[in-house]
Amino acid sequence: MSDYLPRPEHKFTFGLWTVGNVGRDPFGPPVRPAISPVEIVHLLAEVGAYGVNYHDDDLIPIGTPAAEQDRIIRDFKQALSDTGVKMPMATANLFSHPIFRDGAFTSNNPKVRAYALQKTLRCIDIGVDMGAKVYVMWGGREGTETDASKSPADSVKRLREGINFVTDYIRSQGYDLKVALEAKPNEPRSDIYLPTTGAMLGFIATLDHPEMVGVNPEVAHEHMAGLNFAHAVAQAWDAGKLFHIDLNDQLFGRYDQDFRFGSVMLKQNFFLVKFLEDVGYSGSRHFDAHAYRTEDYDGVRDFARGCMKTYLILKEKAARWNADAEIKALLAEVNANDGEFDYLSNGFTPEKAERLKAVEFDRDGIAAKGLAYERLDQLTVEVLLGVR
Ligand code: GLT
Ligand code: MN
Ligand code: MN
């Protein structure tokens, strides 16, 4: 049994905006005093996180004079080196300032698109300087309330043009930096373009440098769309595109709640953690979540520790599930193979097709046997509930 304590090899990270969230919502003002980025780094070190992720505006408010910017960066780097906390990911805020009210890369206004690009390049320069290896692009306002305002096809073209510019910039600077696109179906826009991880994966294939671009799937965002998050993650992994992941939790069909990881849908999160651990995902496990509005900063610490501890408990449950003799026997049974059709793997030949077409299948015999998935799922629940 593990101590469930976070260690650097677990790669647990939090954005500045997560533990630094002050509890503002559309119906009420902040409930916690803001703490500085340096204080956030110390809080994360105290709870045992590996890293902190950087949003340009969270660290350097828009319009900060150059000298002040240098001081902020110096102090932040000092906090990183004092605590050993790493900064593996950078991301630009292209959604808060009113200039982005109709999108950034997809705005109809070329000045807004140019500003979004400038802000991205500057964020990348600072992020790389502080150690970032991944740049996340979440197009929070890349969408519409009314499709009278712009053509969705033009918007996808504009997004492509913007991302191609960014990847060429990264190459021209010789940066060791990958780009991870984060999908969300809606909120704050009525509809956001490329609303799911699957849509992002299709889009990436159309870019100039698809090898530099992957995805950053978020639990809450796929759950808003009623989708199975682990399936989206598996497809991204299969495509070699799982560059980053945003872990949090919530039920299907709600607004973006960003709850503590594992606080709502335990079984789904169990299969997610099992997948990540089984395949050996080695990137950041980023908790893009925040504490309930009911909490003070002790509650924020409880929240952060809870995200990491639940991940580690689910990781241990996954190992237990994999080692369970009865589960293994059931899986072996449903995957039994007498070798009769092994010739179908390793590609097509006309001879294989002819041989296959001549087979008489015992449809009723094959269909008659139960698959014991009820038993398998019950055993899964028993592992999760701690009675196996
Ligand atoms: C914002 C959003 C997240 C994104 C962040 C990166 S910012 O908090 O809700 O899903 O990952 O831009
Ligand atoms: Mn979210
Ligand atoms: Mn996110």
Short mmCIF file of C-alpha atoms and ligand atoms in Angstrom, two decimals:
data_model
loop_
_atom_site.label_atom_id
_atom_site.label_comp_id
_atom_site.label_asym_id
_atom_site.label_seq_id
_atom_site.Cartn_x
_atom_site.Cartn_y
_atom_site.Cartn_z
CA MET A 1 0.00 0.00 0.00
CA SER A 2 1.32 3.39 -1.01
CA ASP A 3 1.50 6.50 1.18
CA TYR A 4 -0.37 8.29 -1.64
CA LEU A 5 2.05 11.19 -1.37
CA PRO A 6 2.89 13.13 -4.54
CA ARG A 7 6.44 12.82 -5.84
CA PRO A 8 8.19 14.56 -8.74
CA GLU A 9 7.94 11.47 -10.98
CA HIS A 10 4.14 11.71 -10.82
CA LYS A 11 4.36 15.01 -12.76
CA PHE A 12 1.45 16.65 -10.93
CA THR A 13 1.06 20.26 -12.03
CA PHE A 14 -1.41 23.10 -11.39
CA GLY A 15 -1.96 26.32 -13.34
CA LEU A 16 -1.43 29.66 -11.60
CA TRP A 17 -5.15 30.21 -12.23
CA THR A 18 -6.22 27.02 -10.41
CA VAL A 19 -5.02 27.28 -6.80
CA GLY A 20 -4.97 31.05 -7.41
CA ASN A 21 -8.69 31.05 -8.28
CA VAL A 22 -10.44 33.59 -6.05
CA GLY A 23 -13.93 32.16 -6.42
CA ARG A 24 -15.49 34.75 -8.70
CA ASP A 25 -18.51 33.47 -10.60
CA PRO A 26 -21.14 35.08 -12.87
CA PHE A 27 -23.33 35.75 -9.82
CA GLY A 28 -20.84 36.90 -7.23
CA PRO A 29 -17.49 38.54 -6.57
CA PRO A 30 -14.28 36.91 -5.26
CA VAL A 31 -14.53 35.12 -1.92
CA ARG A 32 -10.78 34.65 -1.38
CA PRO A 33 -8.10 37.34 -1.43
CA ALA A 34 -5.78 37.08 -4.44
CA ILE A 35 -2.35 35.63 -3.71
CA SER A 36 0.70 36.46 -5.81
CA PRO A 37 2.29 34.07 -8.33
CA VAL A 38 5.28 33.73 -5.98
CA GLU A 39 2.95 32.76 -3.12
CA ILE A 40 1.22 30.27 -5.42
CA VAL A 41 4.55 28.60 -6.20
CA HIS A 42 5.25 28.26 -2.47
CA LEU A 43 1.77 26.88 -1.81
CA LEU A 44 2.28 24.28 -4.56
CA ALA A 45 5.67 23.32 -3.12
CA GLU A 46 4.06 22.92 0.30
CA VAL A 47 1.42 20.47 -0.99
CA GLY A 48 4.01 18.52 -3.00
CA ALA A 49 3.19 19.44 -6.60
CA TYR A 50 5.85 18.97 -9.27
CA GLY A 51 5.05 22.01 -11.36
CA VAL A 52 3.16 25.22 -11.99
CA ASN A 53 1.82 26.29 -15.37
CA TYR A 54 1.94 29.84 -16.57
CA HIS A 55 -0.77 32.00 -18.08
CA ASP A 56 0.82 35.20 -19.38
CA ASP A 57 -1.72 37.57 -17.76
CA ASP A 58 -1.73 35.70 -14.44
CA LEU A 59 1.97 36.40 -14.07
CA ILE A 60 2.34 39.69 -15.93
CA PRO A 61 -0.87 41.75 -16.08
CA ILE A 62 -1.57 43.28 -19.52
CA GLY A 63 0.12 46.65 -19.92
CA THR A 64 2.86 46.08 -17.32
CA PRO A 65 5.85 48.38 -18.12
CA ALA A 66 9.02 46.56 -19.27
CA ALA A 67 11.06 47.22 -16.13
CA GLU A 68 8.27 45.95 -13.90
CA GLN A 69 7.89 42.89 -16.14
CA ASP A 70 11.58 42.05 -15.69
CA ARG A 71 11.21 42.28 -11.92
CA ILE A 72 8.14 40.00 -11.92
CA ILE A 73 9.95 37.39 -14.01
CA ARG A 74 13.06 37.58 -11.83
CA ASP A 75 11.04 37.07 -8.63
CA PHE A 76 9.06 34.22 -10.18
CA LYS A 77 12.21 32.44 -11.37
CA GLN A 78 13.66 32.90 -7.90
CA ALA A 79 10.57 31.24 -6.37
CA LEU A 80 10.94 28.34 -8.82
CA SER A 81 14.58 27.85 -7.93
CA ASP A 82 13.96 28.27 -4.16
CA THR A 83 11.25 25.60 -4.18
CA GLY A 84 12.33 23.28 -7.01
CA VAL A 85 8.88 23.69 -8.58
CA LYS A 86 9.11 23.36 -12.39
CA MET A 87 7.22 25.27 -15.08
CA PRO A 88 6.49 22.75 -17.86
CA MET A 89 3.64 24.50 -19.68
CA ALA A 90 2.85 28.01 -20.90
CA THR A 91 -0.42 29.38 -22.25
CA ALA A 92 -1.64 32.81 -23.37
CA ASN A 93 -4.89 34.34 -22.23
CA LEU A 94 -6.69 35.16 -25.48
CA PHE A 95 -10.12 35.43 -23.91
CA SER A 96 -10.31 37.88 -20.96
CA HIS A 97 -9.57 41.31 -22.43
CA PRO A 98 -12.55 42.92 -24.23
CA ILE A 99 -10.47 43.05 -27.42
CA PHE A 100 -11.10 39.29 -27.64
CA ARG A 101 -14.88 39.55 -27.28
CA ASP A 102 -15.34 38.09 -30.75
CA GLY A 103 -12.40 35.69 -30.68
CA ALA A 104 -8.66 35.98 -31.17
CA PHE A 105 -7.35 34.04 -34.19
CA THR A 106 -10.91 33.86 -35.56
CA SER A 107 -11.87 37.50 -35.00
CA ASN A 108 -13.19 39.30 -38.06
CA ASN A 109 -10.81 42.15 -37.28
CA PRO A 110 -7.26 41.64 -38.65
CA LYS A 111 -5.87 43.92 -35.90
CA VAL A 112 -7.29 41.60 -33.25
CA ARG A 113 -5.86 38.56 -35.03
CA ALA A 114 -2.46 40.27 -35.21
CA TYR A 115 -2.58 41.22 -31.52
CA ALA A 116 -3.48 37.62 -30.60
CA LEU A 117 -0.48 36.42 -32.54
CA GLN A 118 1.84 38.98 -30.93
CA LYS A 119 0.57 38.03 -27.45
CA THR A 120 1.13 34.35 -28.23
CA LEU A 121 4.71 34.88 -29.45
CA ARG A 122 5.58 36.97 -26.38
CA CYS A 123 4.05 34.38 -24.06
CA ILE A 124 6.05 31.65 -25.78
CA ASP A 125 9.34 33.60 -25.43
CA ILE A 126 8.84 34.01 -21.69
CA GLY A 127 7.50 30.48 -21.22
CA VAL A 128 10.45 28.86 -23.00
CA ASP A 129 12.85 30.98 -20.97
CA MET A 130 11.28 29.55 -17.80
CA GLY A 131 11.48 25.96 -18.99
CA ALA A 132 8.17 25.29 -20.75
CA LYS A 133 8.18 22.35 -23.17
CA VAL A 134 4.46 22.54 -24.04
CA TYR A 135 2.42 25.51 -25.20
CA VAL A 136 -1.34 25.05 -24.66
CA MET A 137 -3.78 26.81 -26.96
CA TRP A 138 -7.30 27.06 -25.61
CA GLY A 139 -9.44 29.17 -27.90
CA GLY A 140 -12.00 30.14 -25.30
CA ARG A 141 -13.65 32.79 -27.45
CA GLU A 142 -12.97 31.27 -30.86
CA GLY A 143 -16.65 30.87 -31.65
CA THR A 144 -19.96 32.65 -32.13
CA GLU A 145 -23.33 33.51 -30.70
CA THR A 146 -24.71 33.91 -34.20
CA ASP A 147 -23.43 32.29 -37.37
CA ALA A 148 -24.52 35.43 -39.20
CA SER A 149 -21.27 36.96 -37.92
CA LYS A 150 -18.75 34.79 -39.75
CA SER A 151 -18.37 31.65 -41.80
CA PRO A 152 -17.33 28.59 -39.79
CA ALA A 153 -15.14 27.47 -42.71
CA ASP A 154 -13.32 30.84 -42.77
CA SER A 155 -12.84 30.57 -39.02
CA VAL A 156 -11.16 27.18 -39.31
CA LYS A 157 -8.91 28.65 -42.03
CA ARG A 158 -8.01 31.57 -39.78
CA LEU A 159 -7.22 29.22 -36.91
CA ARG A 160 -4.99 27.19 -39.23
CA GLU A 161 -3.22 30.31 -40.46
CA GLY A 162 -2.58 31.46 -36.88
CA ILE A 163 -1.30 28.11 -35.67
CA ASN A 164 0.92 27.70 -38.72
CA PHE A 165 2.46 31.11 -37.99
CA VAL A 166 3.10 30.06 -34.38
CA THR A 167 4.72 26.72 -35.26
CA ASP A 168 6.94 28.42 -37.86
CA TYR A 169 7.95 30.97 -35.23
CA ILE A 170 8.86 28.18 -32.78
CA ARG A 171 10.98 26.56 -35.49
CA SER A 172 12.65 29.84 -36.47
CA GLN A 173 13.68 30.38 -32.84
CA GLY A 174 14.94 26.81 -32.46
CA TYR A 175 12.71 26.31 -29.41
CA ASP A 176 12.13 22.82 -28.02
CA LEU A 177 8.39 23.39 -27.67
CA LYS A 178 5.30 21.46 -28.71
CA VAL A 179 1.80 22.89 -29.10
CA ALA A 180 -1.26 21.25 -27.50
CA LEU A 181 -4.75 22.30 -28.64
CA GLU A 182 -7.53 22.21 -26.04
CA ALA A 183 -11.14 21.73 -27.13
CA LYS A 184 -14.30 22.91 -25.39
CA PRO A 185 -17.81 22.78 -26.85
CA ASN A 186 -19.18 26.09 -25.51
CA GLU A 187 -18.81 28.64 -22.67
CA PRO A 188 -17.95 31.46 -22.76
CA ARG A 189 -19.17 31.50 -26.41
CA SER A 190 -22.46 29.94 -27.39
CA ASP A 191 -20.50 27.61 -29.66
CA ILE A 192 -16.74 27.19 -29.85
CA TYR A 193 -15.11 25.94 -33.06
CA LEU A 194 -13.48 22.50 -33.06
CA PRO A 195 -15.55 21.55 -30.00
CA THR A 196 -14.10 18.16 -29.09
CA THR A 197 -10.72 16.46 -28.88
CA GLY A 198 -11.73 14.35 -31.89
CA ALA A 199 -12.39 17.52 -33.93
CA MET A 200 -8.96 18.85 -32.93
CA LEU A 201 -7.28 15.63 -34.03
CA GLY A 202 -8.87 15.92 -37.47
CA PHE A 203 -7.82 19.58 -37.74
CA ILE A 204 -4.19 18.89 -36.75
CA ALA A 205 -3.71 16.74 -39.84
CA THR A 206 -4.37 19.86 -41.98
CA LEU A 207 -1.59 21.99 -40.42
CA ASP A 208 1.81 22.79 -41.92
CA HIS A 209 3.67 21.13 -39.05
CA PRO A 210 1.32 18.49 -37.66
CA GLU A 211 4.24 16.77 -35.92
CA MET A 212 4.59 19.79 -33.59
CA VAL A 213 0.92 19.91 -32.63
CA GLY A 214 -1.08 17.60 -30.37
CA VAL A 215 -3.97 17.91 -27.93
CA ASN A 216 -4.64 18.86 -24.32
CA PRO A 217 -7.95 17.12 -23.54
CA GLU A 218 -9.86 18.25 -20.43
CA VAL A 219 -12.24 16.00 -18.49
CA ALA A 220 -14.82 18.74 -17.87
CA HIS A 221 -14.90 19.85 -21.49
CA GLU A 222 -15.66 16.41 -22.92
CA HIS A 223 -18.17 15.81 -20.11
CA MET A 224 -19.98 19.03 -21.03
CA ALA A 225 -20.53 17.40 -24.43
CA GLY A 226 -21.64 14.12 -22.83
CA LEU A 227 -18.64 12.22 -24.17
CA ASN A 228 -16.52 9.44 -22.70
CA PHE A 229 -13.30 11.24 -21.78
CA ALA A 230 -11.13 8.14 -21.61
CA HIS A 231 -12.15 7.27 -25.18
CA ALA A 232 -11.06 10.73 -26.40
CA VAL A 233 -7.77 10.38 -24.55
CA ALA A 234 -7.21 6.90 -26.00
CA GLN A 235 -7.77 8.18 -29.54
CA ALA A 236 -5.29 11.00 -28.92
CA TRP A 237 -2.77 8.53 -27.50
CA ASP A 238 -3.23 6.19 -30.47
CA ALA A 239 -2.50 9.11 -32.82
CA GLY A 240 0.67 10.00 -30.87
CA LYS A 241 -0.96 13.31 -29.94
CA LEU A 242 -1.45 13.22 -26.16
CA PHE A 243 0.96 16.06 -25.38
CA HIS A 244 -0.74 17.25 -22.17
CA ILE A 245 -3.88 16.55 -20.13
CA ASP A 246 -6.23 18.69 -18.01
CA LEU A 247 -7.66 16.67 -15.12
CA ASN A 248 -10.72 17.75 -13.16
CA ASP A 249 -14.25 16.42 -12.81
CA GLN A 250 -17.96 17.04 -13.23
CA LEU A 251 -21.18 15.43 -14.44
CA PHE A 252 -22.24 15.45 -18.09
CA GLY A 253 -24.12 18.33 -19.66
CA ARG A 254 -23.31 21.09 -17.18
CA TYR A 255 -21.30 24.29 -17.44
CA ASP A 256 -17.52 24.07 -16.98
CA GLN A 257 -17.33 23.29 -13.27
CA ASP A 258 -13.64 22.30 -13.00
CA PHE A 259 -14.14 20.32 -9.79
CA ARG A 260 -11.42 18.50 -7.85
CA PHE A 261 -10.16 15.49 -9.80
CA GLY A 262 -12.11 12.34 -8.92
CA SER A 263 -14.75 14.18 -6.91
CA VAL A 264 -17.73 13.27 -9.12
CA MET A 265 -17.37 10.38 -11.58
CA LEU A 266 -15.10 7.87 -9.87
CA LYS A 267 -15.53 4.97 -12.25
CA GLN A 268 -14.82 7.09 -15.34
CA ASN A 269 -11.76 8.56 -13.66
CA PHE A 270 -10.61 5.10 -12.62
CA PHE A 271 -10.59 3.94 -16.26
CA LEU A 272 -8.85 7.17 -17.27
CA VAL A 273 -6.05 6.75 -14.72
CA LYS A 274 -5.78 3.06 -15.57
CA PHE A 275 -5.39 3.96 -19.25
CA LEU A 276 -2.72 6.62 -18.62
CA GLU A 277 -0.76 4.31 -16.34
CA ASP A 278 -1.16 1.19 -18.50
CA VAL A 279 0.15 2.90 -21.63
CA GLY A 280 2.92 4.72 -19.75
CA TYR A 281 1.87 8.32 -20.46
CA SER A 282 4.84 10.37 -19.23
CA GLY A 283 3.61 13.96 -19.62
CA SER A 284 2.27 16.36 -17.01
CA ARG A 285 -0.83 15.40 -15.07
CA HIS A 286 -2.19 18.92 -14.93
CA PHE A 287 -5.09 19.66 -12.61
CA ASP A 288 -7.10 22.37 -14.36
CA ALA A 289 -9.55 22.72 -11.52
CA HIS A 290 -10.26 24.92 -8.55
CA ALA A 291 -11.57 24.72 -5.01
CA TYR A 292 -15.24 25.21 -4.19
CA ARG A 293 -16.30 28.82 -3.63
CA THR A 294 -16.98 27.85 -0.02
CA GLU A 295 -13.27 27.48 0.76
CA ASP A 296 -10.51 29.58 2.29
CA TYR A 297 -6.83 28.85 1.46
CA ASP A 298 -6.77 25.84 3.81
CA GLY A 299 -9.60 24.51 1.69
CA VAL A 300 -7.54 25.27 -1.43
CA ARG A 301 -4.72 23.15 0.01
CA ASP A 302 -7.24 20.36 0.74
CA PHE A 303 -8.42 20.66 -2.85
CA ALA A 304 -4.90 20.43 -4.33
CA ARG A 305 -3.84 17.56 -2.09
CA GLY A 306 -7.12 15.81 -2.86
CA CYS A 307 -6.57 15.93 -6.65
CA MET A 308 -3.18 14.27 -6.32
CA LYS A 309 -4.14 11.75 -3.64
CA THR A 310 -7.20 10.56 -5.54
CA TYR A 311 -5.08 10.11 -8.68
CA LEU A 312 -2.61 7.98 -6.71
CA ILE A 313 -5.39 5.92 -5.09
CA LEU A 314 -6.92 5.26 -8.52
CA LYS A 315 -3.47 4.32 -9.80
CA GLU A 316 -3.16 1.75 -7.01
CA LYS A 317 -6.68 0.47 -7.76
CA ALA A 318 -5.69 0.09 -11.42
CA ALA A 319 -2.71 -2.09 -10.43
CA ARG A 320 -5.01 -4.13 -8.19
CA TRP A 321 -7.54 -4.53 -11.03
CA ASN A 322 -4.79 -5.64 -13.44
CA ALA A 323 -3.53 -8.22 -10.92
CA ASP A 324 -6.92 -9.60 -9.85
CA ALA A 325 -7.01 -13.31 -10.74
CA GLU A 326 -10.75 -13.46 -11.38
CA ILE A 327 -10.68 -10.33 -13.57
CA LYS A 328 -7.71 -11.72 -15.48
CA ALA A 329 -9.52 -15.04 -16.04
CA LEU A 330 -12.64 -13.29 -17.34
CA LEU A 331 -10.58 -11.13 -19.70
CA ALA A 332 -8.67 -14.17 -20.94
CA GLU A 333 -11.96 -15.90 -21.63
CA VAL A 334 -13.51 -13.07 -23.65
CA ASN A 335 -10.27 -12.65 -25.58
CA ALA A 336 -9.79 -16.36 -26.26
CA ASN A 337 -8.38 -17.10 -29.72
CA ASP A 338 -8.02 -20.56 -31.28
CA GLY A 339 -5.89 -19.10 -34.07
CA GLU A 340 -8.35 -19.93 -36.86
CA PHE A 341 -8.35 -16.38 -38.25
CA ASP A 342 -4.84 -15.25 -37.43
CA TYR A 343 -4.16 -15.12 -41.16
CA LEU A 344 -6.36 -11.97 -41.37
CA SER A 345 -3.90 -9.83 -39.44
CA ASN A 346 -0.84 -8.29 -41.14
CA GLY A 347 -2.73 -6.92 -44.09
CA PHE A 348 -4.81 -7.79 -47.08
CA THR A 349 -4.08 -10.27 -49.88
CA PRO A 350 -6.55 -11.48 -52.56
CA GLU A 351 -5.96 -15.08 -51.34
CA LYS A 352 -6.94 -14.15 -47.77
CA ALA A 353 -10.13 -12.54 -49.08
CA GLU A 354 -11.02 -15.68 -51.06
CA ARG A 355 -10.30 -17.92 -48.07
CA LEU A 356 -12.46 -15.73 -45.81
CA LYS A 357 -15.36 -15.64 -48.25
CA ALA A 358 -15.48 -19.45 -48.23
CA VAL A 359 -15.89 -19.80 -44.43
CA GLU A 360 -19.22 -20.97 -42.95
CA PHE A 361 -19.75 -19.16 -39.62
CA ASP A 362 -21.69 -20.73 -36.74
CA ARG A 363 -23.53 -17.46 -36.05
CA ASP A 364 -26.00 -18.85 -33.52
CA GLY A 365 -23.35 -20.80 -31.67
CA ILE A 366 -21.08 -17.73 -31.39
CA ALA A 367 -23.97 -15.46 -30.38
CA ALA A 368 -25.37 -17.85 -27.76
CA LYS A 369 -22.61 -17.51 -25.21
CA GLY A 370 -22.83 -14.74 -22.60
CA LEU A 371 -19.83 -12.49 -22.17
CA ALA A 372 -19.86 -12.13 -18.36
CA TYR A 373 -19.48 -8.35 -18.53
CA GLU A 374 -21.95 -8.01 -15.66
CA ARG A 375 -19.55 -10.01 -13.48
CA LEU A 376 -16.56 -8.07 -14.81
CA ASP A 377 -18.15 -4.71 -14.08
CA GLN A 378 -19.26 -5.82 -10.60
CA LEU A 379 -15.68 -6.90 -9.84
CA THR A 380 -14.52 -3.46 -11.01
CA VAL A 381 -16.96 -1.79 -8.63
CA GLU A 382 -15.78 -4.05 -5.80
CA VAL A 383 -12.15 -3.12 -6.49
CA LEU A 384 -13.14 0.55 -6.43
CA LEU A 385 -15.15 0.18 -3.23
CA GLY A 386 -12.21 -1.47 -1.53
CA VAL A 387 -13.70 -4.89 -0.86
CA ARG A 388 -11.30 -6.73 -3.21
C1 GLT B 1 -9.08 28.56 -18.51
C2 GLT B 1 -9.79 27.41 -19.17
C3 GLT B 1 -8.97 26.19 -19.23
C4 GLT B 1 -7.73 26.30 -20.04
C5 GLT B 1 -6.78 27.31 -19.53
C6 GLT B 1 -5.64 27.51 -20.50
S1 GLT B 1 -7.49 28.79 -19.10
O1 GLT B 1 -8.99 28.35 -17.14
O2 GLT B 1 -11.00 27.16 -18.45
O3 GLT B 1 -9.70 25.07 -19.63
O4 GLT B 1 -7.07 25.06 -19.97
O5 GLT B 1 -5.82 28.59 -21.32
MN MN B 2 -12.62 23.62 -17.67
MN MN B 3 -8.31 23.36 -19.38
#
